[in-house]
GROMACS .gro file of C-alpha atoms in nm:
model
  167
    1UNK     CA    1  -1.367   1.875  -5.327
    2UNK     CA    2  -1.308   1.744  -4.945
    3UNK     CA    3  -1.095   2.098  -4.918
    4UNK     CA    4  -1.388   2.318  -5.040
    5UNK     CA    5  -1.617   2.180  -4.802
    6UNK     CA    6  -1.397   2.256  -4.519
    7UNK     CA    7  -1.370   2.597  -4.630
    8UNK     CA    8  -1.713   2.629  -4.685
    9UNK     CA    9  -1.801   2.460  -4.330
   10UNK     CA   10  -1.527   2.742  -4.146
   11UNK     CA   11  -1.736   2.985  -4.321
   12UNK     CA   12  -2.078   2.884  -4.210
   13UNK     CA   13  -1.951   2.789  -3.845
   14UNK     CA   14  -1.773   3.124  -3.804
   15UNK     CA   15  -2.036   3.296  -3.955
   16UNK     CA   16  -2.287   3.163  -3.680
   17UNK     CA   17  -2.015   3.122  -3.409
   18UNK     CA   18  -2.152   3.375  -3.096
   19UNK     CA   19  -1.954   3.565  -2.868
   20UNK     CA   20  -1.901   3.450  -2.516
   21UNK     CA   21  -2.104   3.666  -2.318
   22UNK     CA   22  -1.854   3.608  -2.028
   23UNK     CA   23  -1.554   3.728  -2.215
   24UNK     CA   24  -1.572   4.087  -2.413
   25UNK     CA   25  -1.447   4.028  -2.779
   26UNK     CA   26  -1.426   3.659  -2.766
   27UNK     CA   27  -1.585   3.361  -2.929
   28UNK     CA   28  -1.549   2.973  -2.888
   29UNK     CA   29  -1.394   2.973  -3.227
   30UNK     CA   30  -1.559   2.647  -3.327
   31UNK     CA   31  -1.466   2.737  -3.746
   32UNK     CA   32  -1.144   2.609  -3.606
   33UNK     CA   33  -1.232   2.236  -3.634
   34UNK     CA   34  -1.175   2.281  -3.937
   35UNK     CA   35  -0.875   2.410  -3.954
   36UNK     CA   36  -0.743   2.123  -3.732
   37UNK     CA   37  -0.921   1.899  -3.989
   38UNK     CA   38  -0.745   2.069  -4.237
   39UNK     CA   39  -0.360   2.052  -4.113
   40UNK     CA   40  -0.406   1.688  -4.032
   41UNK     CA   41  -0.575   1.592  -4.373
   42UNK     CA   42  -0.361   1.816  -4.604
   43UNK     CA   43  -0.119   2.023  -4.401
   44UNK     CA   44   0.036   2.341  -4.417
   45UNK     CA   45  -0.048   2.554  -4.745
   46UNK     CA   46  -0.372   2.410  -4.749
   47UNK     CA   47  -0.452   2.542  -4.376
   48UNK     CA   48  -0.298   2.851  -4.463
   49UNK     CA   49  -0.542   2.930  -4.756
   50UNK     CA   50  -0.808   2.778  -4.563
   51UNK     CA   51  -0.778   2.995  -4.309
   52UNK     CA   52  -0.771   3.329  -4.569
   53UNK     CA   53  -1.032   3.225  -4.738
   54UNK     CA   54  -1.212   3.197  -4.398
   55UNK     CA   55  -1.142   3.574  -4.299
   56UNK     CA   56  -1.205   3.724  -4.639
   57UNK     CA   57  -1.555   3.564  -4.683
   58UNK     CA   58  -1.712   3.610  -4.345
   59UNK     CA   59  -1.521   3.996  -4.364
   60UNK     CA   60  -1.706   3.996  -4.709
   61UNK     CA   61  -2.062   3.877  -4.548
   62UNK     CA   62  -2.025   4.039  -4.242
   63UNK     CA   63  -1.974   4.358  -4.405
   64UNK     CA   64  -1.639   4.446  -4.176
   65UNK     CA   65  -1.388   4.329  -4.413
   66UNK     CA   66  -1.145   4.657  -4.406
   67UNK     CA   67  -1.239   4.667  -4.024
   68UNK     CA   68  -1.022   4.591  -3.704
   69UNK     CA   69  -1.236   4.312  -3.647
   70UNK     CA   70  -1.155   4.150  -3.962
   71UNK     CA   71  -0.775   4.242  -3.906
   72UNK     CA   72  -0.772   4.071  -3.528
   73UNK     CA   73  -0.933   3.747  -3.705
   74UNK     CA   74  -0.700   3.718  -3.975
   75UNK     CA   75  -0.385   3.809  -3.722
   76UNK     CA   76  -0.526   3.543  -3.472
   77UNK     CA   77  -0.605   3.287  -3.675
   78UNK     CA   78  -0.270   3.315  -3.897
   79UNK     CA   79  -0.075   3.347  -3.573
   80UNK     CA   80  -0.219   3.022  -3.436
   81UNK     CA   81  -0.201   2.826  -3.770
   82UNK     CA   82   0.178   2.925  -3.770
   83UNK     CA   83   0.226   2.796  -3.416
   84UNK     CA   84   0.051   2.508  -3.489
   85UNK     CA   85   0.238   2.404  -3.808
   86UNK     CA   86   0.583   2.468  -3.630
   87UNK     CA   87   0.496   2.233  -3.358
   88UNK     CA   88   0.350   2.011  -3.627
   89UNK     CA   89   0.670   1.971  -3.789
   90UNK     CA   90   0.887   2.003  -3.483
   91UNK     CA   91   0.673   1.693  -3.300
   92UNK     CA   92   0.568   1.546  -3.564
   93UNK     CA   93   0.282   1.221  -3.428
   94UNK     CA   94   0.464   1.269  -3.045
   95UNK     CA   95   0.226   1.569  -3.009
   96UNK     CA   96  -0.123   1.500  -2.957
   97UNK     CA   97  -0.402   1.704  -3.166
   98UNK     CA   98  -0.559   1.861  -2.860
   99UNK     CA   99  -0.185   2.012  -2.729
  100UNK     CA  100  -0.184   2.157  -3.098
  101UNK     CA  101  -0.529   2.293  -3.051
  102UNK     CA  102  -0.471   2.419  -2.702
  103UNK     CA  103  -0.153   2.622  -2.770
  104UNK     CA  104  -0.316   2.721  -3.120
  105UNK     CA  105  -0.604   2.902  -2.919
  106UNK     CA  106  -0.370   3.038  -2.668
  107UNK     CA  107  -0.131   3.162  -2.977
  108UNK     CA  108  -0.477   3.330  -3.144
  109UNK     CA  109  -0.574   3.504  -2.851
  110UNK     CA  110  -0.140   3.642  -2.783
  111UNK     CA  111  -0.183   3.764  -3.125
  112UNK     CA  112  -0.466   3.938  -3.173
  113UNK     CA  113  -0.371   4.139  -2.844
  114UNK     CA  114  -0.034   4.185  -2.985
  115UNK     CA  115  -0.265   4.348  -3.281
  116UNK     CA  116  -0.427   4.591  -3.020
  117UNK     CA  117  -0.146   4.667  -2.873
  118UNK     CA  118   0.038   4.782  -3.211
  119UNK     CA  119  -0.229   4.948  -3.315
  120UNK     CA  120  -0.267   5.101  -3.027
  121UNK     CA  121  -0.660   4.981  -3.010
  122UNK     CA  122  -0.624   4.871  -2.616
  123UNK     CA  123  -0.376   5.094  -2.409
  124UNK     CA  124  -0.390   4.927  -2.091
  125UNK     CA  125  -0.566   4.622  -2.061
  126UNK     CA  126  -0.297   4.453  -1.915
  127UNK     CA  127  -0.539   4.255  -1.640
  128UNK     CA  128  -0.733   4.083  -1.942
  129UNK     CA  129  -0.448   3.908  -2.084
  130UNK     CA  130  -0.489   3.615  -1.813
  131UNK     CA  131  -0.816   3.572  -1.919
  132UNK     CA  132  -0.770   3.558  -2.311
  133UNK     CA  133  -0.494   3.295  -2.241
  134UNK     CA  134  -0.683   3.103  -2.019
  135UNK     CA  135  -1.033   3.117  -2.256
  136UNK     CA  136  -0.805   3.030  -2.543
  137UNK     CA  137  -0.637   2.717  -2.407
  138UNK     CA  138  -0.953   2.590  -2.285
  139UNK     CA  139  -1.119   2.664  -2.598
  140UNK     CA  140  -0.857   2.510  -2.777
  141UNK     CA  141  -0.840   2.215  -2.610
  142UNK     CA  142  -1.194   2.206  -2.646
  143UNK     CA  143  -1.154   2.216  -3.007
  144UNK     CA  144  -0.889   1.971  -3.040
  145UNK     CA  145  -1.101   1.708  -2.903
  146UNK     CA  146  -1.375   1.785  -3.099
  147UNK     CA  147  -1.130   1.759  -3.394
  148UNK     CA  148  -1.011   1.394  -3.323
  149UNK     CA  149  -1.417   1.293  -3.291
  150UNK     CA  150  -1.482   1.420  -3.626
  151UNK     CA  151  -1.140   1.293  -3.813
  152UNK     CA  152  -1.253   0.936  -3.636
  153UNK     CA  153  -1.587   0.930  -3.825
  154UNK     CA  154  -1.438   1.068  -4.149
  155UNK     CA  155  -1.174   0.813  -4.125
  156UNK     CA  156  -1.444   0.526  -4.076
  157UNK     CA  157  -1.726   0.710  -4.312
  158UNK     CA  158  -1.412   0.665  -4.584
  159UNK     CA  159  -1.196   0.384  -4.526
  160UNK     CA  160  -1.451   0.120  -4.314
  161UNK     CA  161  -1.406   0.028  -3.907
  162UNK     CA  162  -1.021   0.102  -3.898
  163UNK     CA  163  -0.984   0.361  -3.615
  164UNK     CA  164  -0.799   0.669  -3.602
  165UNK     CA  165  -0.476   0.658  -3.421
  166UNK     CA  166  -0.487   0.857  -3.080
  167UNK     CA  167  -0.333   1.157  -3.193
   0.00000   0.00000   0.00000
């Protein structure tokens, strides 16, 4: 039930989620609250499938399913979610929630352009990588934070005043 609504919450956020008018081709990527939600409440598979679900249902509303745009989201956000559930499993509780975040945003962004690149969509915007790493770590970071608000309130909506552990 809890899992659903996540799903259903990434699919709504990233539905609505704008682009940055600052930054060609990029959003804030604020559906991925809850995919940090996700890892840290049920972990791997279920972030995995969370994040397919994600792609195929906004491709499926959004009408751009078979599309590049579809393929760059599903690349990105699998190629992040990886990242994130190696250093997951590596760290363990010695990495905080906002690092994950940060280098998950950073790992989106290196693999979508890897998807460009191999699909030969970009040729030789070299110059804009900078800015997609930079724009992703901050977004991710931004995201991670906003990640450890929400899992505090869930954990004291659910289990009473005990506070979430700084992750």
């Amino acid at each position: 039930m809890r899992f659903a609504l996540l799903v259903a919450v990434a699919i709504v956020i990233n539905y609505f989620d704008p682009p940055l008018p600052f930054l060609p081709g990029a959003k804030l990527g604020l559906s991925q609250i809850s995919t940090m939600i996700c890892l840290e409440m049920y972990g791997a598979l279920a972030t995995v499938a969370l994040v397919v679900l994600r792609v195929l249902a906004t491709g499926v509303m959004k009408g751009n399913l078979m599309t590049i745009t579809s393929l760059l989201s599903f690349g990105g956000s699998l190629g992040a979610v990886i990242v994130m559930i190696l250093l997951k499993k590596v760290f363990g509780k010695h990495i905080g929630l906002p690092t994950v975040s940060t280098i998950g945003g950073i790992s989106n962004n290196l693999s979508q352009y890897l998807l460009l690149l191999i699909t030969n969509t970009v040729g030789t915007l070299w110059y804009y990588l900078p800015a997609l790493v930079v724009a992703g770590g901050a977004a991710g970071y931004l995201i991670g934070g906003l990640s450890l608000a929400v899992l505090s309130r869930l954990d004291r909506a659910l289990h009473g005043s005990v506070p979430v552990e700084q992750r």
